[in-house]
Tab-separated table of C-alpha atoms in Angstrom:
chain	number	residue	atom	x	y	z
A	28	MET	CA	-4.355	24.381	-3.656
A	29	VAL	CA	-5.803	25.326	-1.319
A	30	GLU	CA	-2.991	26.114	1.714
A	31	GLU	CA	-4.298	23.804	5.144
A	32	LEU	CA	-2.095	22.741	7.385
A	33	ASN	CA	-2.627	19.840	9.500
A	34	PRO	CA	-0.520	20.527	11.729
A	35	ALA	CA	0.005	16.534	12.473
A	36	ILE	CA	1.062	16.148	8.846
A	37	ASP	CA	5.104	16.206	8.020
A	38	PHE	CA	5.268	18.235	5.072
A	39	ASN	CA	8.379	17.283	4.448
A	40	ALA	CA	9.403	18.484	0.981
A	41	GLN	CA	8.499	15.260	-1.180
A	42	PHE	CA	4.667	15.372	0.757
A	43	SER	CA	4.016	18.622	-0.200
A	44	GLN	CA	5.820	17.809	-3.807
A	45	SER	CA	3.307	14.586	-3.910
A	46	LEU	CA	0.435	17.392	-3.264
A	47	ASP	CA	1.128	20.180	-5.633
A	48	MET	CA	1.666	17.397	-8.507
A	49	MET	CA	-1.859	15.704	-7.858
A	50	ASP	CA	-3.838	18.865	-6.711
A	51	GLU	CA	-1.775	21.660	-9.672
A	52	SER	CA	-1.537	19.420	-12.521
A	53	GLY	CA	-3.541	17.010	-14.953
A	54	ALA	CA	-1.190	14.333	-14.179
A	55	ASN	CA	-1.630	10.931	-14.981
A	56	ILE	CA	0.209	9.503	-10.925
A	57	LEU	CA	1.191	6.340	-9.435
A	58	VAL	CA	1.900	6.583	-5.571
A	59	THR	CA	4.239	4.476	-4.299
A	60	GLY	CA	6.277	3.689	-1.693
A	61	ARG	CA	6.687	1.165	0.840
A	62	ALA	CA	4.538	0.265	4.378
A	63	GLY	CA	4.593	3.112	6.794
A	64	THR	CA	4.874	6.112	4.064
A	65	GLY	CA	1.924	7.803	4.692
A	66	LYS	CA	-0.190	7.037	1.535
A	67	SER	CA	-2.857	7.057	3.311
A	68	THR	CA	-2.249	10.076	5.222
A	69	LEU	CA	-1.853	11.876	1.687
A	70	LEU	CA	-4.592	10.351	0.250
A	71	GLU	CA	-6.789	11.728	2.183
A	72	HIS	CA	-5.340	15.108	2.892
A	73	PHE	CA	-5.684	15.975	-1.086
A	74	ARG	CA	-8.866	15.113	-0.682
A	75	SER	CA	-8.985	17.789	1.695
A	76	VAL	CA	-8.098	20.536	0.541
A	77	THR	CA	-8.355	19.783	-3.044
A	78	ASP	CA	-11.160	22.023	-5.148
A	79	LYS	CA	-11.011	19.631	-8.106
A	80	GLN	CA	-13.522	16.683	-8.643
A	81	ILE	CA	-12.586	13.758	-7.620
A	82	ALA	CA	-14.660	10.392	-7.448
A	83	VAL	CA	-11.887	8.039	-4.355
A	84	LEU	CA	-12.265	4.461	-5.136
A	85	ALA	CA	-10.967	1.162	-4.631
A	86	PRO	CA	-10.579	-2.654	-5.745
A	87	THR	CA	-12.756	-3.959	-2.521
A	88	GLY	CA	-15.907	-3.349	-0.163
A	89	VAL	CA	-14.389	-3.138	2.692
A	90	ALA	CA	-10.932	-0.966	1.850
A	91	ALA	CA	-13.410	1.521	0.079
A	92	VAL	CA	-15.877	1.452	3.241
A	93	ASN	CA	-12.573	2.630	4.546
A	94	VAL	CA	-11.583	5.219	2.472
A	95	ARG	CA	-14.955	6.629	2.419
A	96	GLY	CA	-15.060	5.882	-1.069
A	97	GLN	CA	-16.857	3.526	-3.535
A	98	THR	CA	-15.842	0.548	-4.915
A	99	ILE	CA	-14.953	0.766	-8.643
A	100	HIS	CA	-17.446	-2.099	-9.920
A	101	SER	CA	-20.342	0.044	-8.064
A	102	PHE	CA	-18.725	3.277	-9.365
A	103	PHE	CA	-19.332	2.093	-12.768
A	104	ARG	CA	-21.942	-0.321	-12.407
A	105	PHE	CA	-19.755	-3.462	-13.501
A	106	ARG	CA	-21.721	-6.901	-13.175
A	107	PRO	CA	-19.187	-9.586	-12.422
A	108	ASP	CA	-19.445	-11.139	-15.897
A	109	MET	CA	-19.116	-7.331	-17.538
A	110	THR	CA	-16.577	-7.712	-21.129
A	111	THR	CA	-15.184	-4.095	-22.645
A	112	ASP	CA	-18.030	-5.402	-25.980
A	113	LYS	CA	-20.728	-5.076	-23.002
A	114	ILE	CA	-19.952	-1.180	-21.757
A	115	LYS	CA	-22.780	1.424	-22.843
A	116	ALA	CA	-22.763	4.951	-22.837
A	117	VAL	CA	-24.924	6.375	-19.455
A	118	LYS	CA	-26.812	9.130	-18.751
A	119	ASP	CA	-24.836	10.031	-15.532
A	120	ARG	CA	-22.664	13.197	-16.017
A	121	VAL	CA	-21.076	11.949	-12.635
A	122	TYR	CA	-18.533	10.396	-15.333
A	123	LYS	CA	-18.573	13.776	-17.361
A	124	GLU	CA	-17.892	16.115	-14.361
A	125	LEU	CA	-15.100	14.395	-12.938
A	126	ASP	CA	-11.767	16.237	-12.405
A	127	ALA	CA	-10.052	13.289	-11.321
A	128	ILE	CA	-9.987	9.247	-10.178
A	129	VAL	CA	-8.089	8.063	-6.970
A	130	ILE	CA	-7.845	4.068	-7.397
A	131	ASP	CA	-6.657	2.834	-3.700
A	132	GLU	CA	-4.761	0.026	-3.273
A	133	ILE	CA	-3.980	-0.414	-7.283
A	134	SER	CA	-1.424	-3.777	-6.558
A	135	MET	CA	-4.828	-5.652	-6.456
A	136	VAL	CA	-6.226	-3.848	-9.351
A	137	ARG	CA	-6.121	-6.554	-12.237
A	138	ALA	CA	-5.466	-5.586	-15.806
A	139	ASP	CA	-8.666	-6.169	-17.175
A	140	LEU	CA	-10.342	-4.411	-14.678
A	141	LEU	CA	-7.938	-1.528	-15.362
A	142	ASP	CA	-8.664	-1.943	-19.294
A	143	LEU	CA	-12.511	-2.098	-18.680
A	144	ILE	CA	-11.765	0.913	-17.005
A	145	ASP	CA	-10.869	3.319	-19.827
A	146	VAL	CA	-13.023	1.697	-22.679
A	147	PHE	CA	-15.640	2.371	-19.680
A	148	LEU	CA	-14.291	6.408	-19.700
A	149	ARG	CA	-14.003	6.443	-23.328
A	150	LYS	CA	-17.469	6.558	-23.854
A	151	ASN	CA	-18.690	7.954	-20.466
A	152	GLY	CA	-15.934	10.745	-19.491
A	153	ARG	CA	-15.120	14.752	-19.678
A	154	LYS	CA	-13.752	13.802	-23.497
A	155	LYS	CA	-15.150	11.074	-25.278
A	156	GLY	CA	-12.521	8.455	-27.403
A	157	ALA	CA	-8.886	9.866	-25.048
A	158	PRO	CA	-7.874	7.798	-23.031
A	159	PHE	CA	-10.037	7.263	-18.829
A	160	GLY	CA	-11.756	9.927	-21.015
A	161	GLY	CA	-9.443	12.919	-19.930
A	162	ILE	CA	-9.697	12.446	-16.045
A	163	GLN	CA	-6.944	12.212	-14.881
A	164	MET	CA	-6.104	8.820	-12.885
A	165	ILE	CA	-4.521	9.294	-9.486
A	166	PHE	CA	-3.227	5.220	-7.940
A	167	ILE	CA	-2.041	4.967	-5.443
A	168	GLY	CA	-0.781	1.323	-3.173
A	169	ASP	CA	2.631	-0.112	-2.430
A	170	LEU	CA	2.940	-3.410	-5.449
A	171	TYR	CA	5.214	-5.276	-3.067
A	172	GLN	CA	2.184	-5.586	-0.532
A	173	LEU	CA	-1.151	-8.122	-1.568
A	174	PRO	CA	-1.386	-8.732	-5.285
A	175	PRO	CA	-4.924	-9.258	-6.742
A	176	VAL	CA	-6.795	-12.660	-5.921
A	177	LEU	CA	-7.219	-14.547	-8.784
A	178	THR	CA	-8.713	-17.987	-8.952
A	179	ARG	CA	-7.545	-20.213	-11.247
A	180	ASN	CA	-9.135	-20.184	-13.722
A	181	ASP	CA	-8.916	-16.697	-13.849
A	182	LYS	CA	-5.487	-17.198	-14.371
A	183	GLU	CA	-6.023	-19.383	-16.916
A	184	VAL	CA	-7.413	-16.753	-18.888
A	185	LEU	CA	-5.795	-13.438	-18.614
A	186	ALA	CA	-2.355	-15.778	-18.673
A	187	LYS	CA	-3.915	-15.962	-22.491
A	188	ARG	CA	-4.697	-12.296	-22.461
A	189	TYR	CA	-1.569	-10.274	-20.577
A	190	ASP	CA	1.568	-10.563	-19.935
A	191	SER	CA	0.868	-10.351	-16.363
A	192	GLU	CA	-2.781	-9.961	-13.892
A	193	TYR	CA	-1.529	-6.225	-12.453
A	194	PHE	CA	-2.677	-3.658	-13.630
A	195	PHE	CA	0.534	-2.481	-14.999
A	196	ASP	CA	-0.216	-4.653	-18.553
A	197	SER	CA	-2.843	-3.137	-18.972
A	198	ASP	CA	-3.607	-1.960	-22.589
A	199	VAL	CA	-4.091	1.405	-21.677
A	200	PHE	CA	-1.329	1.241	-18.356
A	201	ARG	CA	0.949	0.997	-21.979
A	202	GLU	CA	-0.866	3.630	-23.938
A	203	VAL	CA	-0.855	6.690	-21.224
A	204	GLU	CA	2.198	7.900	-18.805
A	205	PHE	CA	2.321	8.213	-15.620
A	206	GLU	CA	4.305	9.985	-13.635
A	207	LEU	CA	5.548	8.100	-10.776
A	208	ILE	CA	5.455	9.451	-6.668
A	209	GLU	CA	7.734	7.112	-3.982
A	210	LEU	CA	6.993	8.815	-1.128
A	211	GLU	CA	10.519	7.746	0.982
A	212	LYS	CA	10.123	8.766	4.752
A	213	VAL	CA	9.157	5.577	7.252
A	214	TYR	CA	6.659	7.192	9.318
A	215	ARG	CA	5.470	4.125	11.391
A	216	GLN	CA	8.958	1.947	11.942
A	217	THR	CA	11.676	4.734	13.683
A	218	ASP	CA	15.588	2.127	13.687
A	219	ALA	CA	17.437	2.224	11.075
A	220	PHE	CA	18.604	-1.396	11.468
A	221	PHE	CA	14.454	-3.167	11.095
A	222	ILE	CA	13.443	-0.677	8.530
A	223	ASP	CA	16.366	-1.937	6.786
A	224	LEU	CA	15.388	-5.640	7.292
A	225	LEU	CA	11.787	-4.785	6.268
A	226	ASN	CA	12.972	-3.501	2.571
A	227	GLY	CA	14.871	-6.424	2.978
A	228	VAL	CA	11.571	-8.802	3.265
A	229	ARG	CA	10.301	-6.238	1.079
A	230	ASN	CA	12.852	-7.019	-2.554
A	231	ARG	CA	13.661	-10.209	-1.333
A	232	SER	CA	17.019	-8.636	-0.461
A	233	ILE	CA	17.417	-10.579	3.317
A	234	THR	CA	20.562	-11.188	4.041
A	235	ASP	CA	21.264	-13.669	6.503
A	236	ALA	CA	21.900	-12.167	9.267
A	237	GLN	CA	18.674	-10.431	8.858
A	238	ILE	CA	16.959	-13.491	8.966
A	239	ASP	CA	18.680	-14.337	11.822
A	240	ALA	CA	17.277	-11.309	13.423
A	241	ILE	CA	13.894	-12.121	12.488
A	242	ASN	CA	14.659	-15.371	14.142
A	243	ALA	CA	15.569	-14.559	17.378
A	244	ARG	CA	12.688	-13.105	18.041
A	245	LEU	CA	11.267	-16.771	18.562
A	246	ALA	CA	8.775	-17.525	20.991
A	247	ALA	CA	6.979	-20.847	19.741
A	248	GLN	CA	4.422	-20.996	23.240
A	249	GLU	CA	2.333	-18.880	24.236
A	250	GLU	CA	3.737	-17.805	27.891
A	251	ASP	CA	6.416	-16.335	25.550
A	252	TRP	CA	4.106	-14.086	23.939
A	253	PRO	CA	3.217	-10.144	25.122
A	254	GLU	CA	-0.698	-10.314	26.747
A	255	ASN	CA	-1.873	-7.886	24.192
A	256	ALA	CA	0.234	-9.081	21.467
A	257	ILE	CA	-2.406	-10.065	18.257
A	258	HIS	CA	-2.067	-13.299	16.081
A	259	LEU	CA	-1.119	-12.640	12.618
A	260	THR	CA	-2.011	-16.279	9.967
A	261	THR	CA	-1.755	-16.722	6.221
A	262	THR	CA	-5.361	-18.151	6.450
A	263	ASN	CA	-8.866	-17.177	8.016
A	264	ALA	CA	-9.028	-20.767	9.578
A	265	MET	CA	-6.529	-20.404	11.611
A	266	ALA	CA	-7.923	-16.877	12.694
A	267	ARG	CA	-10.786	-17.602	13.896
A	268	GLU	CA	-10.241	-21.264	15.496
A	269	ARG	CA	-7.702	-19.050	17.632
A	270	ASN	CA	-10.381	-16.337	18.164
A	271	GLU	CA	-12.848	-18.814	18.949
A	272	ARG	CA	-10.628	-20.765	21.218
A	273	GLN	CA	-9.607	-18.448	23.095
A	274	LEU	CA	-12.924	-16.956	24.058
A	275	ALA	CA	-14.061	-20.265	25.016
A	276	ARG	CA	-11.196	-20.371	28.037
A	277	LEU	CA	-12.924	-17.132	29.195
A	278	LYS	CA	-15.782	-17.856	32.121
A	279	GLY	CA	-18.771	-15.835	32.349
A	280	LYS	CA	-21.356	-14.958	30.285
A	281	THR	CA	-21.190	-14.555	26.411
A	282	TYR	CA	-22.978	-11.154	24.436
A	283	VAL	CA	-23.895	-11.467	21.462
A	284	PHE	CA	-24.295	-7.841	19.116
A	285	GLU	CA	-26.471	-8.204	15.756
A	286	ALA	CA	-24.933	-5.030	13.219
A	287	SER	CA	-27.926	-3.137	11.476
A	288	LEU	CA	-27.650	-2.777	7.344
A	289	SER	CA	-30.048	-1.060	6.176
A	290	GLY	CA	-30.136	0.593	2.069
A	291	ASP	CA	-27.859	-1.561	-0.260
A	292	PHE	CA	-24.615	-2.465	1.926
A	293	ASP	CA	-22.963	-5.915	0.433
A	294	GLU	CA	-22.759	-8.078	4.012
A	295	LYS	CA	-19.110	-8.706	2.127
A	296	SER	CA	-17.907	-5.273	2.417
A	297	ALA	CA	-19.008	-5.361	6.305
A	298	PRO	CA	-16.308	-3.653	8.005
A	299	ALA	CA	-17.178	-5.741	11.624
A	300	ASP	CA	-18.657	-9.124	12.273
A	301	LEU	CA	-22.265	-9.360	11.468
A	302	ARG	CA	-22.233	-10.826	14.793
A	303	LEU	CA	-20.146	-10.281	17.677
A	304	LYS	CA	-19.656	-12.566	20.064
A	305	LEU	CA	-17.836	-10.565	23.243
A	306	LYS	CA	-17.043	-12.719	27.097
A	307	GLN	CA	-15.300	-10.166	29.547
A	308	GLY	CA	-11.966	-10.486	29.068
A	309	ALA	CA	-12.003	-11.040	24.906
A	310	HIS	CA	-8.638	-9.565	23.021
A	311	VAL	CA	-10.365	-6.974	20.583
A	312	MET	CA	-9.275	-4.818	18.295
A	313	LEU	CA	-10.399	-0.961	17.246
A	314	LEU	CA	-12.445	-0.421	13.717
A	315	ASN	CA	-12.204	3.591	13.954
A	316	ASN	CA	-10.419	6.006	14.722
A	317	ASP	CA	-12.086	8.100	17.753
A	318	SER	CA	-12.665	11.087	16.928
A	319	GLY	CA	-12.388	12.564	20.376
A	320	GLY	CA	-8.041	10.687	19.476
A	321	ARG	CA	-8.788	8.272	22.159
A	322	TRP	CA	-7.662	5.028	19.364
A	323	VAL	CA	-7.026	4.912	16.140
A	324	ASN	CA	-8.191	2.273	13.720
A	325	GLY	CA	-6.010	-1.149	14.748
A	326	THR	CA	-6.108	-0.020	18.583
A	327	MET	CA	-5.963	-3.440	21.031
A	328	GLY	CA	-7.087	-3.772	23.953
A	329	ILE	CA	-8.721	-6.220	26.354
A	330	LEU	CA	-12.888	-6.069	26.792
A	331	GLN	CA	-13.757	-5.312	30.214
A	332	GLY	CA	-17.581	-5.326	31.065
A	333	PHE	CA	-21.006	-3.602	29.734
A	334	ARG	CA	-22.311	-0.833	30.640
A	335	ASP	CA	-25.609	1.996	29.506
A	336	GLU	CA	-25.208	0.592	25.748
A	337	SER	CA	-21.557	0.841	25.341
A	338	LEU	CA	-18.129	-1.358	25.831
A	339	ARG	CA	-15.855	-0.486	28.845
A	340	ILE	CA	-12.870	-1.444	26.949
A	341	ARG	CA	-8.869	-1.073	28.812
A	342	LEU	CA	-6.266	0.384	26.165
A	343	PRO	CA	-2.886	0.191	25.595
A	344	GLY	CA	-1.848	3.152	28.366
A	345	GLY	CA	-4.721	1.085	30.799
A	346	GLU	CA	-7.412	3.367	31.062
A	347	ILE	CA	-10.496	1.963	30.049
A	348	GLU	CA	-12.661	4.541	27.802
A	349	PRO	CA	-16.142	3.475	26.238
A	350	VAL	CA	-16.805	2.210	23.105
A	351	GLU	CA	-20.378	2.601	21.772
A	352	PRO	CA	-22.249	1.698	18.151
A	353	VAL	CA	-20.303	3.477	15.640
A	354	THR	CA	-22.595	3.504	11.847
A	355	TRP	CA	-20.286	3.260	8.191
A	356	ASN	CA	-21.535	4.321	5.210
A	357	ARG	CA	-21.557	3.009	1.974
A	358	PHE	CA	-21.247	5.607	-0.994
A	359	ARG	CA	-21.578	6.776	-4.012
A	360	PHE	CA	-20.077	9.801	-6.518
A	361	VAL	CA	-23.025	11.600	-8.513
A	362	TRP	CA	-23.423	14.456	-10.089
A	363	ASP	CA	-25.049	18.078	-8.015
A	364	ASP	CA	-26.854	20.297	-10.477
A	365	LYS	CA	-27.705	22.982	-7.137
A	366	THR	CA	-23.879	23.255	-6.214
A	367	ARG	CA	-22.450	22.086	-9.579
A	368	ALA	CA	-20.326	19.689	-7.749
A	369	VAL	CA	-19.533	16.588	-7.872
A	370	LYS	CA	-20.526	14.668	-4.527
A	371	SER	CA	-20.564	11.761	-2.539
A	372	GLU	CA	-24.118	10.188	-1.092
A	373	SER	CA	-24.947	7.330	1.355
A	374	THR	CA	-26.334	4.218	-0.582
A	375	GLY	CA	-26.282	2.442	2.945
A	376	LYS	CA	-25.097	1.807	6.024
A	377	PHE	CA	-24.122	-0.709	8.790
A	378	THR	CA	-23.906	0.187	12.963
A	379	GLN	CA	-22.076	-2.087	14.805
A	380	PHE	CA	-19.238	-1.608	17.567
A	381	PRO	CA	-16.080	-1.340	16.529
A	382	VAL	CA	-14.447	-3.817	17.484
A	383	LYS	CA	-13.754	-7.193	16.504
A	384	LEU	CA	-11.776	-10.328	18.203
A	385	ALA	CA	-8.278	-9.629	18.213
A	386	TRP	CA	-6.204	-12.691	19.793
A	387	ALA	CA	-5.664	-13.293	15.860
A	388	VAL	CA	-6.415	-11.559	12.007
A	389	THR	CA	-5.083	-12.609	9.000
A	390	ILE	CA	-2.441	-10.908	7.808
A	391	HIS	CA	-4.794	-9.421	4.896
A	392	LYS	CA	-7.072	-7.872	6.789
A	393	SER	CA	-4.211	-6.881	8.962
A	394	GLN	CA	-2.917	-4.454	5.814
A	395	GLY	CA	-3.129	-0.572	6.305
A	396	LYS	CA	-2.698	-1.316	10.560
A	397	THR	CA	-0.212	-0.454	13.036
A	398	PHE	CA	0.229	-2.790	15.929
A	399	ASP	CA	2.759	-2.341	19.072
A	400	SER	CA	2.835	-6.168	18.906
A	401	ILE	CA	1.787	-8.933	16.493
A	402	VAL	CA	2.568	-12.852	16.799
A	403	VAL	CA	3.389	-14.042	12.703
A	404	ASP	CA	2.239	-17.464	12.371
A	405	VAL	CA	2.545	-18.433	9.197
A	406	GLY	CA	1.533	-21.958	8.723
A	407	ARG	CA	2.052	-24.017	6.846
A	408	GLY	CA	3.580	-21.791	4.750
A	409	THR	CA	3.289	-17.907	2.586
A	410	PHE	CA	1.015	-18.505	-0.667
A	411	VAL	CA	1.187	-15.097	-2.142
A	412	PRO	CA	3.587	-12.658	-2.875
A	413	GLY	CA	4.236	-9.687	0.101
A	414	GLN	CA	2.172	-11.661	2.750
A	415	LEU	CA	5.392	-12.409	5.132
A	416	TYR	CA	5.873	-8.275	4.397
A	417	VAL	CA	3.357	-7.121	5.367
A	418	ALA	CA	3.099	-9.439	8.863
A	419	LEU	CA	5.980	-7.999	9.563
A	420	SER	CA	5.866	-4.225	8.780
A	421	ARG	CA	2.762	-4.087	10.980
A	422	CYS	CA	5.191	-3.570	13.564
A	423	ARG	CA	6.292	-0.525	14.749
A	424	THR	CA	9.504	-2.014	16.466
A	425	LEU	CA	11.133	-5.485	15.917
A	426	ASP	CA	10.744	-5.614	19.666
A	427	GLY	CA	7.400	-5.936	18.911
A	428	VAL	CA	7.940	-8.881	16.257
A	429	PHE	CA	7.362	-12.879	17.411
A	430	ILE	CA	7.652	-15.500	15.155
A	431	LYS	CA	5.793	-19.016	16.638
A	432	ALA	CA	7.795	-21.030	14.133
A	433	PRO	CA	11.200	-20.192	12.372
A	434	ILE	CA	10.610	-17.681	9.366
A	435	LYS	CA	12.870	-19.293	6.287
A	436	LYS	CA	14.116	-17.198	3.181
A	437	THR	CA	10.788	-19.674	0.869
A	438	HIS	CA	8.373	-17.878	3.305
A	439	ILE	CA	9.901	-14.485	1.046
A	440	TRP	CA	7.791	-14.826	-1.579
A	441	LEU	CA	8.309	-11.725	-4.610
A	442	ASP	CA	6.678	-10.974	-8.035
A	443	TRP	CA	9.528	-10.496	-10.151
A	444	ARG	CA	7.555	-8.687	-12.341
A	445	VAL	CA	6.859	-6.059	-10.195
A	446	VAL	CA	10.116	-5.735	-9.562
A	447	LYS	CA	10.747	-4.586	-13.188
A	448	PHE	CA	8.211	-2.424	-13.401
A	449	ILE	CA	9.504	-0.702	-11.067
A	450	THR	CA	12.552	-0.892	-11.296
A	451	ASP	CA	12.054	0.523	-15.447
A	452	MET	CA	9.913	3.334	-14.242
A	453	GLN	CA	12.311	4.711	-11.719
A	454	TYR	CA	15.343	5.161	-14.792
A	455	ARG	CA	12.836	6.364	-17.063
A	456	ARG	CA	11.575	8.897	-15.149
A	457	SER	CA	15.683	9.492	-13.976
A	458	ASP	CA	16.571	9.659	-17.462
A	459	GLY	CA	13.637	12.033	-18.503
A	460	GLN	CA	15.137	14.203	-15.451
A	461	LEU	CA	18.496	13.886	-16.847
A	462	PRO	CA	19.225	12.065	-19.564
A	463	LEU	CA	22.365	9.841	-19.839
A	464	ALA	CA	23.917	11.863	-21.741
A	465	ASP	CA	24.133	14.801	-19.372
A	466	LYS	CA	25.185	12.143	-16.924
A	467	ILE	CA	27.805	11.424	-19.076
A	468	ARG	CA	29.104	14.240	-19.212
A	469	LEU	CA	28.311	15.849	-15.773
A	470	VAL	CA	30.389	12.441	-14.741
A	471	GLU	CA	33.693	13.775	-17.267
A	472	GLN	CA	33.151	17.150	-15.563
A	473	ALA	CA	33.883	16.228	-12.732
A	474	ILE	CA	36.142	13.538	-13.702
A	475	THR	CA	38.212	16.700	-14.966
A	476	ASP	CA	37.457	19.049	-12.309
A	477	GLY	CA	38.286	16.923	-9.861
A	478	PHE	CA	35.311	17.174	-8.198
A	479	LEU	CA	33.424	14.203	-6.404
A	480	LEU	CA	30.288	13.061	-7.136
A	481	GLU	CA	26.857	12.225	-4.936
A	482	MET	CA	24.396	9.608	-6.599
A	483	THR	CA	21.391	7.514	-5.802
A	484	TYR	CA	21.750	4.044	-7.591
A	485	LEU	CA	19.195	1.857	-8.096
A	486	LYS	CA	20.083	-2.018	-8.965
A	487	PRO	CA	18.250	-4.180	-10.697
A	488	ASP	CA	16.670	-5.714	-7.724
A	489	ASP	CA	14.920	-1.976	-6.256
A	490	THR	CA	17.678	-1.703	-3.869
A	491	LYS	CA	18.875	2.377	-3.363
A	492	SER	CA	21.795	3.642	-2.253
A	493	ARG	CA	22.996	6.476	-2.037
A	494	ARG	CA	26.851	7.162	-1.918
A	495	LYS	CA	29.758	9.653	-2.462
A	496	ILE	CA	32.153	8.410	-4.471
A	497	LYS	CA	35.637	9.715	-6.918
A	498	PRO	CA	35.386	9.241	-10.769
A	499	TYR	CA	38.548	7.675	-12.709
A	500	SER	CA	36.565	6.739	-15.583
A	501	VAL	CA	33.716	6.853	-17.983
A	502	GLU	CA	33.218	4.651	-21.197
A	503	LYS	CA	31.787	1.701	-23.132
A	504	MET	CA	32.037	-2.443	-21.199
A	505	GLU	CA	30.319	-5.056	-21.556
A	506	TYR	CA	28.423	-8.162	-19.114
A	507	ARG	CA	27.629	-11.321	-20.747
A	508	GLY	CA	27.758	-9.955	-23.906
A	509	LYS	CA	25.359	-6.905	-23.723
A	510	PRO	CA	26.798	-3.678	-24.140
A	511	PHE	CA	26.266	-0.280	-21.450
A	512	ILE	CA	28.482	2.367	-20.939
A	513	GLY	CA	30.214	2.222	-17.068
A	514	LEU	CA	31.838	4.133	-14.352
A	515	ARG	CA	34.866	2.981	-12.897
A	516	ALA	CA	35.523	5.321	-9.260
A	517	ARG	CA	35.952	5.005	-5.763
A	518	CYS	CA	33.254	4.124	-3.471
A	519	LEU	CA	34.120	6.459	-0.400
A	520	LYS	CA	31.963	4.250	1.554
A	521	ARG	CA	33.381	1.095	1.257
A	522	GLN	CA	36.703	2.658	1.090
A	523	ALA	CA	36.889	0.494	-2.794
A	524	ASP	CA	37.417	0.507	-6.085
A	525	ARG	CA	33.407	0.252	-7.975
A	526	THR	CA	32.302	-0.225	-11.651
A	527	PHE	CA	28.577	2.040	-11.922
A	528	ARG	CA	25.971	1.879	-14.883
A	529	VAL	CA	25.520	5.155	-15.598
A	530	ASP	CA	21.716	4.249	-17.120
A	531	ARG	CA	20.816	3.167	-12.929
A	532	ILE	CA	22.134	6.290	-11.155
A	533	LEU	CA	18.366	7.840	-10.683
A	534	GLU	CA	20.806	11.053	-9.376
A	535	ILE	CA	23.842	12.766	-8.957
A	536	GLU	CA	24.755	15.762	-8.425
A	537	MET	CA	29.071	17.455	-7.928
A	538	VAL	CA	30.225	18.047	-4.356
A	539	VAL	CA	34.021	19.676	-3.797
A	540	GLU	CA	36.328	16.978	-2.842
A	541	GLU	CA	36.898	17.549	1.185
A	542	GLU	CA	40.477	18.296	2.551
């Protein structure tokens, strides 16, 4: 790996280990973690330092533009009606020269799409007939966030073919091994209570006290909302209605800015409005990362006026900055015979002011962004797993969260197929690092020598706990007719006797008992 350390990045042990695994090994990798744990930062740094020939892909046009990549369908030349029997060999060296393919927002990739990718690469990749054509696959995303988008017909068809619509139930994912990297340090939020609350929403282990803490942020009336708070809504119609209503309230002239498109740039992939309507005083959100560091994608502002073909926007700190049009590129990855490398080239351009009306945006479109204050409006309720989690986790602090109507536990949707997949994968990884028999011997040794044990324990609902225990015994036990190896111990944190399943211990080590 090229040793170029970005001083703005926290190179903790886990981050560095993840980079090494992605760059030094050829292993297939799934990078996951809670919202705000630096998955996008890891991707960007990896692509900036690696010497590998890589392609970065995403399931949607907007996501692809955001990561300066290409959509999966475009890269593999998949038509909407593509099936595995229609895939042919193609004469394009780019697929044979790739070392790795990175797919971002993997939670939104369907099982049938991943199988299409596999069949295509078996025919056109580095190693004919091998899974994924012998190319390293790196998947990135939080599976507890938004799932694949399906029509009713899609659901019916996939249900007949796969156990679920998720990528992990594809045929190829069950055939090949993937290493799991779970980023754990949260950067977006720093308050421990809020982080625990968000994790409770994420895996639906939320307590009544945590529900009460969310609903303590109830602010039903507009006068109770901060001026710069953005509404996060469940539907496009709700967001559009609020934005249009608020814009109409403003006095003064309406300015209309038409986007410029050239080359191959699908309107559905547009990162900003094709027809942007603005008035002085409009609440807007910046949609790019300023090269000078004045704002980032998701920064809120208020339009102060227009000058010299630029927008004058007041940022949260009070400073007024000129914002000029930005050009986004749509890319494709190709092989360059001269440089003997895979390179990305622009196939289309989209130019527009990097802002959008931001009294409200949908929760889907807020994914990946960070805000200082939000108003969560679930309307008639949530309707997909992870929706409320994505909304709440956009905000840096609980004090910045405002709820338009009380939140109920029924608003927290969780797909237990995701939970089972993640926990099973963690149990397998743990067993590979320290097999069950070795864990039992370590516990028995601790009992004999009078040592304490420090362990990380994973419950079936994907709730982790780290605790120190004094072991009493390890023995065969039974629960609802199913046998397991149990550990009886004193939990020093709870000051109570507990029973743990040894196979659910992810990490364990002996420590000397404190005097």
